[in-house]
Coordinates of N, CA and C in Angstrom, one line a residue:
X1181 N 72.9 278.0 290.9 CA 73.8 277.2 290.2 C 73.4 277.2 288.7
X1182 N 74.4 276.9 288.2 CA 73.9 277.1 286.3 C 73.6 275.5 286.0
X1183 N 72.6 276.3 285.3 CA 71.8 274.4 284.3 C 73.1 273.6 283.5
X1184 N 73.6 273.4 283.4 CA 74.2 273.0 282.4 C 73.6 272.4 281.0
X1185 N 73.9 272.9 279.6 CA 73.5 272.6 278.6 C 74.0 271.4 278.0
X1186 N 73.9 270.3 277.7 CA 73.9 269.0 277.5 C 74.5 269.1 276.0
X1187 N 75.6 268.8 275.6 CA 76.6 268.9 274.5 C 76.6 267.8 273.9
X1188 N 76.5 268.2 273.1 CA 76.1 267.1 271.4 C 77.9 266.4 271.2
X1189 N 78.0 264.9 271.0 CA 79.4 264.9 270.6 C 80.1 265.3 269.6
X1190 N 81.2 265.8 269.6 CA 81.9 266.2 268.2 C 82.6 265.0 267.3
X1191 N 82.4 264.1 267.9 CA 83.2 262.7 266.9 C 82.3 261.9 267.2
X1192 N 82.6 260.7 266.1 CA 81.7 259.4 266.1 C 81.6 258.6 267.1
X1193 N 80.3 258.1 267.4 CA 80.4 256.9 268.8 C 81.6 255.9 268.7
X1194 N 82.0 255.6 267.6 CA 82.8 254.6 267.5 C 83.7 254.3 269.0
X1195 N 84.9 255.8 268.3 CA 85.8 255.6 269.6 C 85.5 256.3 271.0
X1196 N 84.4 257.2 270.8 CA 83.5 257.8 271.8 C 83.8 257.1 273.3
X1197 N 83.6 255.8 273.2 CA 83.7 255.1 274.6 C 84.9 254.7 274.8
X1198 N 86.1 254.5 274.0 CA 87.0 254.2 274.4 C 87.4 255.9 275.0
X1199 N 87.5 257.1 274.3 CA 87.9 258.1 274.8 C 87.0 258.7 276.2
X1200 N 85.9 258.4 276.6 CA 84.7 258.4 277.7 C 85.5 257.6 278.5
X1201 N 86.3 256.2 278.6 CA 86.8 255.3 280.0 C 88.4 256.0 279.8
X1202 N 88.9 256.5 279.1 CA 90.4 256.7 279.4 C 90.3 258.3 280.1
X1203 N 89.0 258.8 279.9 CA 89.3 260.0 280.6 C 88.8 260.0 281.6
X1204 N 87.7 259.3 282.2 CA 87.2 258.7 283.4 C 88.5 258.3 284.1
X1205 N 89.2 257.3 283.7 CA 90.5 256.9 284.7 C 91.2 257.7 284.8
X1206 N 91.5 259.2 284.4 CA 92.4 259.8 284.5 C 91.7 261.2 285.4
X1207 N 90.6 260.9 285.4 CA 89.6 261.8 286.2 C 89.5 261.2 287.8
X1208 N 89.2 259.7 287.6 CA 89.1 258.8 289.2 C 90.5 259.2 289.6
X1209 N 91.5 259.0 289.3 CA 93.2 259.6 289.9 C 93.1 260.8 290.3
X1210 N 92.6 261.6 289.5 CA 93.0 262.8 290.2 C 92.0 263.2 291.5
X1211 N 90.7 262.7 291.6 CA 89.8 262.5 292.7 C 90.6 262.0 293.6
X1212 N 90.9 260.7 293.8 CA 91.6 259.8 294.8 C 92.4 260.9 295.2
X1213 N 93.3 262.0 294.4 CA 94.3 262.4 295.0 C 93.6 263.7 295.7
X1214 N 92.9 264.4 295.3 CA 91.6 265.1 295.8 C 91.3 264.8 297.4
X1215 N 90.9 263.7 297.1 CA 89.9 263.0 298.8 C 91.2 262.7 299.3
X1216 N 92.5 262.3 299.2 CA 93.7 262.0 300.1 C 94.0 263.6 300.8
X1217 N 94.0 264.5 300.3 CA 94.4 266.0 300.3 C 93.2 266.4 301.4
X1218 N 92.1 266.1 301.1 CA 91.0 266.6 301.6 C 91.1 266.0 303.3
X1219 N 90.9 264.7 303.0 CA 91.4 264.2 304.2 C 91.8 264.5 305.4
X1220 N 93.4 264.7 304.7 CA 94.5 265.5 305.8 C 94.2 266.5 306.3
X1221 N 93.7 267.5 305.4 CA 93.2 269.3 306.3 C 92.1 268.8 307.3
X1222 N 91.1 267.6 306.8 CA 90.2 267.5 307.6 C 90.3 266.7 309.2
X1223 N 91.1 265.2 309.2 CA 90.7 264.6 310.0 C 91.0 265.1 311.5
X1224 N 92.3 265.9 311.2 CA 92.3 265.9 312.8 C 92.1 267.4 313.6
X1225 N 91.1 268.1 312.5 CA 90.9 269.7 312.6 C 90.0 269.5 313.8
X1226 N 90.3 270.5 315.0 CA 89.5 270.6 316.1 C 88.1 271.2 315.6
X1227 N 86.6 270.9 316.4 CA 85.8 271.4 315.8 C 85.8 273.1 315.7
X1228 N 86.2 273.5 316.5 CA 86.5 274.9 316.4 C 87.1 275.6 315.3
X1229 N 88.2 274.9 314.6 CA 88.3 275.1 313.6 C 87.8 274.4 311.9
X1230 N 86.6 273.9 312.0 CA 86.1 273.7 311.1 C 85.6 274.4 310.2
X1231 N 85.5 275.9 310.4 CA 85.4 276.6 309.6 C 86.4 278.3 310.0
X1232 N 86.5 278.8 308.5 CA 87.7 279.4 309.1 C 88.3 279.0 308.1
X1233 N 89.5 279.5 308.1 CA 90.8 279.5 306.6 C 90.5 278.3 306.2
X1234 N 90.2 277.2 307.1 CA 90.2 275.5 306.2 C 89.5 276.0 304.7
X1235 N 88.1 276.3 305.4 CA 87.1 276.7 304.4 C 88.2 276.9 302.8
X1236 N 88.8 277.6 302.7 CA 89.8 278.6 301.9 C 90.8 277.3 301.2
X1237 N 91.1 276.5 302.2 CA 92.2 275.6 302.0 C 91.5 274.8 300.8
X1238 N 90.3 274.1 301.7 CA 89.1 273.2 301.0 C 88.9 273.6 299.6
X1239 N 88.4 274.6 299.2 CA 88.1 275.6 298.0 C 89.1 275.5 297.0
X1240 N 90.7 275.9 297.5 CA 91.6 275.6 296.7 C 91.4 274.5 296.2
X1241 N 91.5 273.4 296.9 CA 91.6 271.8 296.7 C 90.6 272.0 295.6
X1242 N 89.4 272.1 295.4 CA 88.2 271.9 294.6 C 88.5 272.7 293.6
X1243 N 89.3 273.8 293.6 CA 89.5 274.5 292.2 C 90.6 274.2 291.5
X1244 N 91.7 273.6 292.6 CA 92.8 272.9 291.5 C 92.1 271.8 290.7
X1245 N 91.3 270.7 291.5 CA 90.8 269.7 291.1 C 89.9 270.0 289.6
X1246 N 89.2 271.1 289.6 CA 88.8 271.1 288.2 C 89.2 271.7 287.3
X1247 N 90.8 272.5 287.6 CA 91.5 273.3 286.6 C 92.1 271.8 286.1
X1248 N 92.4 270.5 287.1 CA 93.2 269.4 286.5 C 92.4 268.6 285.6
X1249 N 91.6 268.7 285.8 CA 90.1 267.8 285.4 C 90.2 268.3 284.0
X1250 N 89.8 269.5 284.0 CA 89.8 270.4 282.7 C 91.0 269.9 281.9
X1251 N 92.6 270.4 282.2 CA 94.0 270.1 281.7 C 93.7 268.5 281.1
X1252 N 93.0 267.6 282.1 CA 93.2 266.3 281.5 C 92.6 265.9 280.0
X1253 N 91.4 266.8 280.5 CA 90.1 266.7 279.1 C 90.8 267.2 277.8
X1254 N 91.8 268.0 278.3 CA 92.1 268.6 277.3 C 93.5 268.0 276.3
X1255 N 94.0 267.2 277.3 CA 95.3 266.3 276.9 C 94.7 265.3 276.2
X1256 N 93.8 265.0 276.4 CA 93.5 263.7 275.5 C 92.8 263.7 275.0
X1257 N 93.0 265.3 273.9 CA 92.4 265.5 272.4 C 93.3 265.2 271.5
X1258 N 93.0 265.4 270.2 CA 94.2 265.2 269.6 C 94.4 266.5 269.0
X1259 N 95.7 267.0 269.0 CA 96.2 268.4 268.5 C 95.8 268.7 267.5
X1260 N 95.8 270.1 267.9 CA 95.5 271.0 266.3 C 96.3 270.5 265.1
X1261 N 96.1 271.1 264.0 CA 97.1 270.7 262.9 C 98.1 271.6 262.2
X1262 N 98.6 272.6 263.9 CA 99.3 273.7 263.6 C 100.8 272.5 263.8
X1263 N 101.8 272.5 263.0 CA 103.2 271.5 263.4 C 104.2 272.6 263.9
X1264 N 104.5 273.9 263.2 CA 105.1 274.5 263.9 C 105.1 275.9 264.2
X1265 N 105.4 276.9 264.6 CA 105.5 278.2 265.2 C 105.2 278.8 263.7
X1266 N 104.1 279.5 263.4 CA 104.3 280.4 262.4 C 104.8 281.7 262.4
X1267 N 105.8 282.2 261.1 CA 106.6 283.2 261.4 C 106.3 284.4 261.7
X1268 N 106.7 285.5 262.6 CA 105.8 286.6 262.3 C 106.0 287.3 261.7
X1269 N 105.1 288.7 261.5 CA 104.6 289.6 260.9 C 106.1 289.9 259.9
X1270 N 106.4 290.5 259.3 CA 107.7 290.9 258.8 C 107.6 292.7 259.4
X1271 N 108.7 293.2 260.1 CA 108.7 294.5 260.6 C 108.4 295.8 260.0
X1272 N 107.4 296.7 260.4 CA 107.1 298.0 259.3 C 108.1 298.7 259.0
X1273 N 108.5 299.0 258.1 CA 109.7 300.1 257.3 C 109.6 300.9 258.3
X1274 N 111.3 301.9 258.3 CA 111.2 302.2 259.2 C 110.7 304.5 259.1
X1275 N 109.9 304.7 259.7 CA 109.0 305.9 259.9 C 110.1 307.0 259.1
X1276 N 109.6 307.6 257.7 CA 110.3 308.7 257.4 C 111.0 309.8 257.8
X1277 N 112.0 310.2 257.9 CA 112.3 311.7 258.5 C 111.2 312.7 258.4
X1278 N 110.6 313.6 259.3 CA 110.0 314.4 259.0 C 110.8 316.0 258.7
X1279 N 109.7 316.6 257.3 CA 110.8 317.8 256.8 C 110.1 318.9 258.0
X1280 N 110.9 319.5 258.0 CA 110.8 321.0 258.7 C 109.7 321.7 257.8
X1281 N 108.7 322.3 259.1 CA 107.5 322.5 258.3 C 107.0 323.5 258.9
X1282 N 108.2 324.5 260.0 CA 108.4 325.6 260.0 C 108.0 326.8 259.2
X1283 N 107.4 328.2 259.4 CA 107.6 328.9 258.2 C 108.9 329.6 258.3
X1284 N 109.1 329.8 257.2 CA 110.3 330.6 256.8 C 110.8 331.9 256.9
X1285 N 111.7 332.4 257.3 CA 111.7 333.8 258.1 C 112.5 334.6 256.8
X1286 N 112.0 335.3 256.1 CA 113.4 336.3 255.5 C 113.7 337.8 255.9

């Protein structure tokens, strides 16, 4: 398992803890919905099938759960300070005719 490196905050403590409990609450939701999900594959699985595709089922559950986790961390930043679609590139002129570069027969 990887160590994880302990991250310095990028903003001031001030609102630090108010943004630390709003993302907590929106992290406990998505758990509760987690352990309800988990639940259901599990309670009434014969022991025989306790392992086996569940296994697979389970996994998903745990990988949605931190792709959501992640999505939430990420919603409750505040946006870049891009406002709209920048335009693109303007199109390359278009490729010269090429001359006939044939030699010449007389």
């Amino acid at each position: 398992m990887l160590n994880p490196v302990p991250s310095t905050p990028s903003t001031p403590p001030v609102d630090r803890e108010a943004r630390r409990q709003a993302l907590k609450q929106r992290l406990l939701a998505l758990l509760e919905q987690t352990a309800e999900r988990l639940t259901d594959e599990l309670i009434d699985l014969p022991d025989e099938q306790l392992f086996g595709p569940v296994e697979y089922r389970l996994r998903d559950h745990a990988r949605r759960l931190a792709a959501d986790a992640h999505q939430s961390a990420l919603d409750g930043r505040k946006k870049g300070a891009t406002k709209a679609l920048q335009p693109s590139a303007p199109a390359a002129p278009p490729t010269p005719a090429s001359s006939d570069t044939s030699p010449e027969t007389s």
